[in-house]
Short mmCIF file of C-alpha atoms in Angstrom, two decimals:
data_model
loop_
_atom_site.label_atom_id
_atom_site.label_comp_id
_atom_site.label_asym_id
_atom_site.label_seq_id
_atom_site.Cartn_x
_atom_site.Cartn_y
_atom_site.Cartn_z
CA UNK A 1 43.57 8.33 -115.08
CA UNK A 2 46.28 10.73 -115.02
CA UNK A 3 49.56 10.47 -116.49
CA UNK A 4 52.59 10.45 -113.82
CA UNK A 5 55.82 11.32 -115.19
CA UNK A 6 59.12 10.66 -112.70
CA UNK A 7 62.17 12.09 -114.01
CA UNK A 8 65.93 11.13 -112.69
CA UNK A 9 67.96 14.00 -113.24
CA UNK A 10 72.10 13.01 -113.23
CA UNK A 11 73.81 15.32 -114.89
CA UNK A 12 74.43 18.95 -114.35
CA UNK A 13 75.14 21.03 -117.89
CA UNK A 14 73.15 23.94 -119.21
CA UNK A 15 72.05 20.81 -121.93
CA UNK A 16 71.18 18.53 -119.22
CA UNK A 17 68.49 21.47 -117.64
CA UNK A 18 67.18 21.93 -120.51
CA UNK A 19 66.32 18.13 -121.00
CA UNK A 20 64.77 18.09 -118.06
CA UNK A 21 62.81 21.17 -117.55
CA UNK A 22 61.43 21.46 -121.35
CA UNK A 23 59.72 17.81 -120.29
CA UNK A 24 58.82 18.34 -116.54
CA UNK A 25 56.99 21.45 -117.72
CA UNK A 26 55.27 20.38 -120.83
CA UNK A 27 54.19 17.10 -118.92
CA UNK A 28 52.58 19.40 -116.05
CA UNK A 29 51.06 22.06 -118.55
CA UNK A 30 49.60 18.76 -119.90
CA UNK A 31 47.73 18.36 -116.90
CA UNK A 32 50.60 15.20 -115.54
CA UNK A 33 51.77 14.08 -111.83
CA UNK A 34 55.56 15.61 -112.04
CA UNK A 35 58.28 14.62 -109.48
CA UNK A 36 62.28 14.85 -110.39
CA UNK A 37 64.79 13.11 -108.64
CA UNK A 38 68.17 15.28 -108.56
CA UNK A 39 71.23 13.20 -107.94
CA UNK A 40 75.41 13.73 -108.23
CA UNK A 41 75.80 16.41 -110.97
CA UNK A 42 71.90 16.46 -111.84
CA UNK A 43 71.53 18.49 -108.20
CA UNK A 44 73.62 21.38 -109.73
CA UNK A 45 69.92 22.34 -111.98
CA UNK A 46 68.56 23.15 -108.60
CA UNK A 47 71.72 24.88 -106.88
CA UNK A 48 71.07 28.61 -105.94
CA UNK A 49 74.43 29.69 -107.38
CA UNK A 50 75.11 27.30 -109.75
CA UNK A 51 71.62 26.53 -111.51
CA UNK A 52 71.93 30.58 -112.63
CA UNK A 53 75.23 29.60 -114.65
CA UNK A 54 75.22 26.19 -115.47
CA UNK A 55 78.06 25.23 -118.61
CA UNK A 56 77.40 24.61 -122.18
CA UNK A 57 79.41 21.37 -123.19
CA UNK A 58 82.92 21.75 -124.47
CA UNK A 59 82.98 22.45 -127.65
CA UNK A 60 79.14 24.05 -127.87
CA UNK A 61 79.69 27.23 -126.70
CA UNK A 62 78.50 28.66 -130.20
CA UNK A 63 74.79 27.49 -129.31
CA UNK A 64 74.47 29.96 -126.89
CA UNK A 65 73.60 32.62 -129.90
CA UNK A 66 71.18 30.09 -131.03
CA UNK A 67 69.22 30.20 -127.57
CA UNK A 68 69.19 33.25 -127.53
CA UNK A 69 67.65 33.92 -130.99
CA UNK A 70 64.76 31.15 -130.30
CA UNK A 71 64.20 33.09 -126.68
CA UNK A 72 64.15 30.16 -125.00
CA UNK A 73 63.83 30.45 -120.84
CA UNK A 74 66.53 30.95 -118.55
CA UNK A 75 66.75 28.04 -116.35
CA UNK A 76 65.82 29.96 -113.45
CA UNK A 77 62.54 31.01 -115.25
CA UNK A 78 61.87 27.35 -116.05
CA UNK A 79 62.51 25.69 -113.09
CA UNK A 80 59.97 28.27 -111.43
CA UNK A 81 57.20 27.61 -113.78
CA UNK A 82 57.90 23.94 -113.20
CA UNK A 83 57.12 24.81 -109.30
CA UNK A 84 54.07 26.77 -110.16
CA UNK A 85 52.86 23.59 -112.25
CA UNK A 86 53.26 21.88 -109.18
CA UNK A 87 56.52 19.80 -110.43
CA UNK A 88 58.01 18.05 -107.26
CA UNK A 89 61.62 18.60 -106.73
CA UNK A 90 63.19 15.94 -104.82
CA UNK A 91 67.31 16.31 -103.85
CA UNK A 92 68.99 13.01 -103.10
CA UNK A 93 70.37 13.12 -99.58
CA UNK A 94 73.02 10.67 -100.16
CA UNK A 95 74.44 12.84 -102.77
CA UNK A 96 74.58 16.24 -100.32
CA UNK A 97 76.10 14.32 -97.71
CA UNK A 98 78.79 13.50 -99.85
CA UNK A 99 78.98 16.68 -101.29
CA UNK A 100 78.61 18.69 -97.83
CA UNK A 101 75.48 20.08 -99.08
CA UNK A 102 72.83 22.04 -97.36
CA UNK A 103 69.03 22.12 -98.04
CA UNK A 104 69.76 26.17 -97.81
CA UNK A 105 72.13 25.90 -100.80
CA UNK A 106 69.16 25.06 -103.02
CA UNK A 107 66.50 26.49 -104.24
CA UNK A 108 63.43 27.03 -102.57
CA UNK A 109 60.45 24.63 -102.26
CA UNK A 110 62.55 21.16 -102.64
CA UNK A 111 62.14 18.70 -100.79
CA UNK A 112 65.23 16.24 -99.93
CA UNK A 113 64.85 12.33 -99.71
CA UNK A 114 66.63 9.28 -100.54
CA UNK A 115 66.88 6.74 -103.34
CA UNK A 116 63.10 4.98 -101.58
CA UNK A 117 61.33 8.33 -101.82
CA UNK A 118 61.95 8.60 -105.44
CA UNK A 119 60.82 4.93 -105.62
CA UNK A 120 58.32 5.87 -103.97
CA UNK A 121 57.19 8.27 -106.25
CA UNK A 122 58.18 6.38 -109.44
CA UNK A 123 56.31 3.07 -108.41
CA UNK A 124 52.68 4.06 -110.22
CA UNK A 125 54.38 6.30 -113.12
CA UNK A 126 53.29 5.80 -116.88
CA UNK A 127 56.50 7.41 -117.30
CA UNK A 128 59.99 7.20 -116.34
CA UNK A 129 62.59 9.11 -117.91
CA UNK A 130 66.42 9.72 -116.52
CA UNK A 131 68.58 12.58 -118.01
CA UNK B 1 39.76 36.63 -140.63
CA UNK B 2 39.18 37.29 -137.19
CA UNK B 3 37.18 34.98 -134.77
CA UNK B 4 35.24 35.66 -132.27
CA UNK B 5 37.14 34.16 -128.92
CA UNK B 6 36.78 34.72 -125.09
CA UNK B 7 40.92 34.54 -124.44
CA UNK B 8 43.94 35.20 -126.07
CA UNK B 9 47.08 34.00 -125.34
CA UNK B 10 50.09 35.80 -127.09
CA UNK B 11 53.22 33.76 -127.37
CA UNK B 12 54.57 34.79 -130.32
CA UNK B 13 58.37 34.73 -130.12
CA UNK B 14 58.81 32.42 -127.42
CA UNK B 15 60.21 28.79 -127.65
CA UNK B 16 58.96 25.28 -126.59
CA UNK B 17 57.13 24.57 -124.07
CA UNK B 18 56.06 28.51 -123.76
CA UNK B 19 53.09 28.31 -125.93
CA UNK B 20 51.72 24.98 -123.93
CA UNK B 21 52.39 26.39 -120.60
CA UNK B 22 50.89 30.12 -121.35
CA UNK B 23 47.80 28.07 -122.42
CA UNK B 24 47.42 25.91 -119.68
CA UNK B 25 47.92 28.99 -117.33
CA UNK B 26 45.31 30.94 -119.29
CA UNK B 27 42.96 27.96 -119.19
CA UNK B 28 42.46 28.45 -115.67
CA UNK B 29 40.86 31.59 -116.36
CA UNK B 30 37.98 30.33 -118.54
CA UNK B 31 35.25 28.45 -117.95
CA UNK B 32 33.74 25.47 -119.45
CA UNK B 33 32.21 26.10 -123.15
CA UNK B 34 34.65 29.10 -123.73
CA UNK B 35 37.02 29.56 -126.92
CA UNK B 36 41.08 30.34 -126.39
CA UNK B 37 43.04 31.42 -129.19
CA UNK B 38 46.69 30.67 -129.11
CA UNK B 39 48.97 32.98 -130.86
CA UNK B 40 52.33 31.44 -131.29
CA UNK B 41 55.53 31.93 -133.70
CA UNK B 42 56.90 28.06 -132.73
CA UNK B 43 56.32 25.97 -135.23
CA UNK B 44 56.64 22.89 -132.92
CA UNK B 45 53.11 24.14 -131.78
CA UNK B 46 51.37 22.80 -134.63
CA UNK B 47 51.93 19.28 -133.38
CA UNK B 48 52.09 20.34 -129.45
CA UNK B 49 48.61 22.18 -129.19
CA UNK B 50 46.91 19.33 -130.64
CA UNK B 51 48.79 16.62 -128.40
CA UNK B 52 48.50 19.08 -125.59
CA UNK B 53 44.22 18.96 -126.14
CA UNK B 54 44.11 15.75 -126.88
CA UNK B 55 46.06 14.67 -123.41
CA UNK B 56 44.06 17.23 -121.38
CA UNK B 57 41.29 16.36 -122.67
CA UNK B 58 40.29 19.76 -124.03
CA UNK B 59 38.94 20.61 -127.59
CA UNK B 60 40.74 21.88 -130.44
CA UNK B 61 39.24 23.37 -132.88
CA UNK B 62 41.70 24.38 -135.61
CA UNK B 63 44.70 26.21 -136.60
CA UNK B 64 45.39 29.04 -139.38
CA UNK B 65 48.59 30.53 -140.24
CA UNK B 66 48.99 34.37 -141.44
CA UNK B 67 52.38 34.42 -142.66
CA UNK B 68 54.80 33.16 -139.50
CA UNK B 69 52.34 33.61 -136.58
CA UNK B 70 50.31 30.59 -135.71
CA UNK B 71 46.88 30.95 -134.52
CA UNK B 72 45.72 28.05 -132.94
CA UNK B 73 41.63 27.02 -131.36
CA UNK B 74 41.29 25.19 -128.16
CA UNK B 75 37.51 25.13 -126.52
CA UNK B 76 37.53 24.19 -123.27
CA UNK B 77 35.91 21.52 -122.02
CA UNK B 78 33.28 20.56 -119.37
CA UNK B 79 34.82 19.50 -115.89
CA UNK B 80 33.36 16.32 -115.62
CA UNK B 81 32.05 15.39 -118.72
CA UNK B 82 28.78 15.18 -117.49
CA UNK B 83 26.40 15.22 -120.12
CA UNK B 84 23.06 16.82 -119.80
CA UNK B 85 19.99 14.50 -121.06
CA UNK B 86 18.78 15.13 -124.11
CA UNK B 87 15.04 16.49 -123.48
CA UNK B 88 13.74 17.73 -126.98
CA UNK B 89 11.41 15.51 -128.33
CA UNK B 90 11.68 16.33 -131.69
CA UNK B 91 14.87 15.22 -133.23
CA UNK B 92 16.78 13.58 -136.28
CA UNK B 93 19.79 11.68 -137.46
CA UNK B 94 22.61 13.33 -138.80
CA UNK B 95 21.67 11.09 -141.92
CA UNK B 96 18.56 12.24 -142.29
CA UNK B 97 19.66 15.86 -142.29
CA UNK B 98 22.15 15.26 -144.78
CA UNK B 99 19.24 13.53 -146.86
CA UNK B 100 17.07 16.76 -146.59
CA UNK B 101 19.77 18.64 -148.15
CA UNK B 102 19.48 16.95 -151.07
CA UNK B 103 16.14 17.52 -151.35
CA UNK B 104 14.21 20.97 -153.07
CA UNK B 105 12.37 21.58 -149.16
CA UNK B 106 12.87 24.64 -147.83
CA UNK B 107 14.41 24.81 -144.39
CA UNK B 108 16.82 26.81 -142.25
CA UNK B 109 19.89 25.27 -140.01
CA UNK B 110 20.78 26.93 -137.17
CA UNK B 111 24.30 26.42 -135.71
CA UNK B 112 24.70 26.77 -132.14
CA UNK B 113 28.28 26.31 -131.59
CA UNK B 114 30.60 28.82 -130.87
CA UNK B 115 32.19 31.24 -133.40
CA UNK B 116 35.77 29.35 -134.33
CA UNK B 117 33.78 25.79 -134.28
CA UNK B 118 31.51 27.12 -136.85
CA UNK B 119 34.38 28.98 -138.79
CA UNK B 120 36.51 25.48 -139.02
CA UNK B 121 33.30 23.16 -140.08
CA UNK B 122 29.54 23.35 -140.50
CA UNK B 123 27.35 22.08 -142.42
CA UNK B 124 26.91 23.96 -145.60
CA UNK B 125 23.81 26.86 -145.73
CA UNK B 126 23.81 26.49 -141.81
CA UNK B 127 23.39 29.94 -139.79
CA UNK B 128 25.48 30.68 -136.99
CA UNK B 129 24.14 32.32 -133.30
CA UNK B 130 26.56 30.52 -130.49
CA UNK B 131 23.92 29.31 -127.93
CA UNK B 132 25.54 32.07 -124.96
CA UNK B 133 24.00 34.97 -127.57
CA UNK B 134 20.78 33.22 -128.50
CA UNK B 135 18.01 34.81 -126.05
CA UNK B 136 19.15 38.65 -127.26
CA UNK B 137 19.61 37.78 -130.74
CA UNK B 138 16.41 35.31 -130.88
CA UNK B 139 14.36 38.07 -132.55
CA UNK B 140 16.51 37.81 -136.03
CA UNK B 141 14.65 34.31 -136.30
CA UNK B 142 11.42 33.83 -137.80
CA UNK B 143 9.35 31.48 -135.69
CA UNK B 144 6.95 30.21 -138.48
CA UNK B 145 10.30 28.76 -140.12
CA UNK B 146 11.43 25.18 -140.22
CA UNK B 147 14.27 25.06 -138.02
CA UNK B 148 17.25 22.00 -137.94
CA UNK B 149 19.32 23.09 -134.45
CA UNK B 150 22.80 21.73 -134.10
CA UNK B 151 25.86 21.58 -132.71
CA UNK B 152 28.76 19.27 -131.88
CA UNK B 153 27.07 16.38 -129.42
CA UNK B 154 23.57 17.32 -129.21
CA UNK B 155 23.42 18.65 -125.84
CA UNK B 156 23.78 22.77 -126.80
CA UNK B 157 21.11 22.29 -129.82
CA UNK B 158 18.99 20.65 -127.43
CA UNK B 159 18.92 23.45 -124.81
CA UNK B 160 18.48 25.96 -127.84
CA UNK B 161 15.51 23.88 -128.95
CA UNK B 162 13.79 24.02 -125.84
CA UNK B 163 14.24 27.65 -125.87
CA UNK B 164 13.03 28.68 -128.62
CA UNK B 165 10.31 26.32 -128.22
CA UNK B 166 9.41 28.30 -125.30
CA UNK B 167 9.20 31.22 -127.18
CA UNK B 168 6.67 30.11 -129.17
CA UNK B 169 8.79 28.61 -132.18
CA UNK B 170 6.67 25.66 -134.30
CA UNK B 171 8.96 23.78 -135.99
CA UNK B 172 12.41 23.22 -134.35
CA UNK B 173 14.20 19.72 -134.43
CA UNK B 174 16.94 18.96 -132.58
CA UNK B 175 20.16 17.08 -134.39
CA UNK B 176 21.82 14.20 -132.84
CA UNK B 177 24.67 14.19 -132.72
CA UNK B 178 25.73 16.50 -134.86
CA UNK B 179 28.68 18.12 -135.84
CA UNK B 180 31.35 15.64 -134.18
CA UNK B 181 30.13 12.77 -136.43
CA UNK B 182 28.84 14.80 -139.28
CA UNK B 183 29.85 12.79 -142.33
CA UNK B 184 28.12 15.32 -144.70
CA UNK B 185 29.88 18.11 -146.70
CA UNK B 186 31.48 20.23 -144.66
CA UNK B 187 32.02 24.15 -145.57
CA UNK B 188 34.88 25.87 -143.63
CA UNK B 189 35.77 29.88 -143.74
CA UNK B 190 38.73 30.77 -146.20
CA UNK B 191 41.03 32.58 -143.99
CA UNK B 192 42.38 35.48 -146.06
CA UNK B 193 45.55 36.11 -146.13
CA UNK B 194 46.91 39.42 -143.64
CA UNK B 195 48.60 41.47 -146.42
CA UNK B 196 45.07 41.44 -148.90
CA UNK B 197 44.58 44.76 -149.70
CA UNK B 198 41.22 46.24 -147.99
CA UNK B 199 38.97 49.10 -149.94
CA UNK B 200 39.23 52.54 -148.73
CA UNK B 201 35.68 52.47 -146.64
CA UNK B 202 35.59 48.92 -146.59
CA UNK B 203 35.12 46.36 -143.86
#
């Protein structure tokens, strides 16, 4: 049987898309069933404008030499491998409404749901992770 | 050393999950039976390639390091698992090929794996023509000769054995299961080391 892996993403630092995109594309290189729920800060990893940019926690700013040393992806480059993969991107409605949110102010490819889509998703997964 | 492989994947320099996802991307691109070499700088890709195989079901083969670059063996593997029947009807036991070894008979043991399975396990003494090559290259065996065919299940030796039993070969047995429960000695290639210093002329 295949593995299913459904991922809450929460938060919305530069440390927080790494979390999550590192796992959501090794688990679909690995062959899994990938869905991510983005919700409150977490649905700044898929913003147009903001994923591009996203902040290094106070106080970490020196890291960002490190990154670059071990070439590791731009978000942006990540988060379209994990669509290639076939990673579904889901963006809690709840959250845009609150927010004033568009679906045009993400990225391409999401799709946008509430809380009982992601449960949906999440009710046969092996694994469940939230960042 | 250099092994013989069908793909290459270069991801030297680049950071988890790179190497994993340039491999699975690459994978597409080969069919069933082939041999993908993984280049990589990341050290975390000693663990990852092998968890990465294992969870894809894929085979992997082996890994040697030349001073930081990584190179790393995955064969890929059949679709369905669906395993062909073994027809030969002249066959033995690992055991009792690893008993014949011991003894003073004369006999030749052909491997019919492909080139990086051979070069991280065989069985020692055992001759190497990867089962793809075997119809060109069938005329640099002698078919008078007592002939052990393996590989790593049995399936690959068996369609070798039929072959060269239809080419008018006498003595060919087929080993079950072979090389993935070969408890035997095993001989392995000493990878040499980049910087060794080759004669002027040399190979």
């Amino acid at each position: 049987m295949a593995t299913k892996v459904a991922i809450i993403a929460a938060n919305g630092g530069l440390f927080d898309a790494y979390k999550v995109f590192n796992i959501a594309t090794a688990a679909a290189a690995s062959d899994a069933e990938v869905g991510i729920f983005f919700t409150f800060e977490g649905l700044n990893l898929i913003h147009k404008q903001a994923h591009q940019q996203l902040p290094m926690p106070a106080g970490a700013e020196h890291f960002a030499e490190g990154f670059q040393k071990a070439n590791v992806p731009s978000i942006p480059e990540l988060v379209s491998m994990a669509q290639e993969l076939g990673v579904k991107i889901i963006a809690c409605q709840m959250t845009m409404d609150v927010m004033n949110l568009k679906e045009e102010d993400f990225i391409d490819g999401i799709e946008v749901g509430g809380a009982a889509t992601f449960i949906d998703f999440a009710k046969d997964a092996n694994i469940s992770l939230s960042f | 050393m250099d092994i013989k492989v069908d793909h290459v994947v270069d991801a030297k320099g680049l950071a988890c999950p790179m190497p994993i996802v340039r491999t699975r991307k690459a994978m597409n691109d080969l069919n069933a039976g082939q041999v993908l070499e993984l280049q990589a700088t990341d050290k975390g890709s000693v663990a990852d390639i092998q968890a990465w195989a294992k969870s894809t079901g894929h085979q992997f083969l082996g890994t040697q390091q030349e001073n930081d670059v990584y190179r790393h063996y995955v064969r890929k593997s059949e679709p369905d698992e669906v395993k062909e029947e073994i027809t030969f009807p002249h066959s033995v036991r690992n055991e009792e090929l690893e008993g014949l070894l011991e003894s003073s008979r004369e006999f030749h043991i052909l491997d019919v794996r492909e080139p990086a399975e051979y070069a991280f396990g065989r069985v020692r003494g055992s001759r190497n023509i990867p089962l793809g090559e075997l119809p060109q290259r069938i005329g640099e065996l002698n078919p008078e000769d007592e002939m052990y065919i393996i590989c790593r299940t049995g399936n690959r030796s068996n369609m070798a054995a039929n072959l060269l039993t239809e080419k008018g070969f006498k003595n060919i047995i087929n080993v079950v299961p072979g090389m993935s429960e070969w408890t035997g000695i095993v001989e392995r290639d000493e990878f040499e080391l980049k910087n060794k210093i080759k004669p002027i002329g040399g190979k």
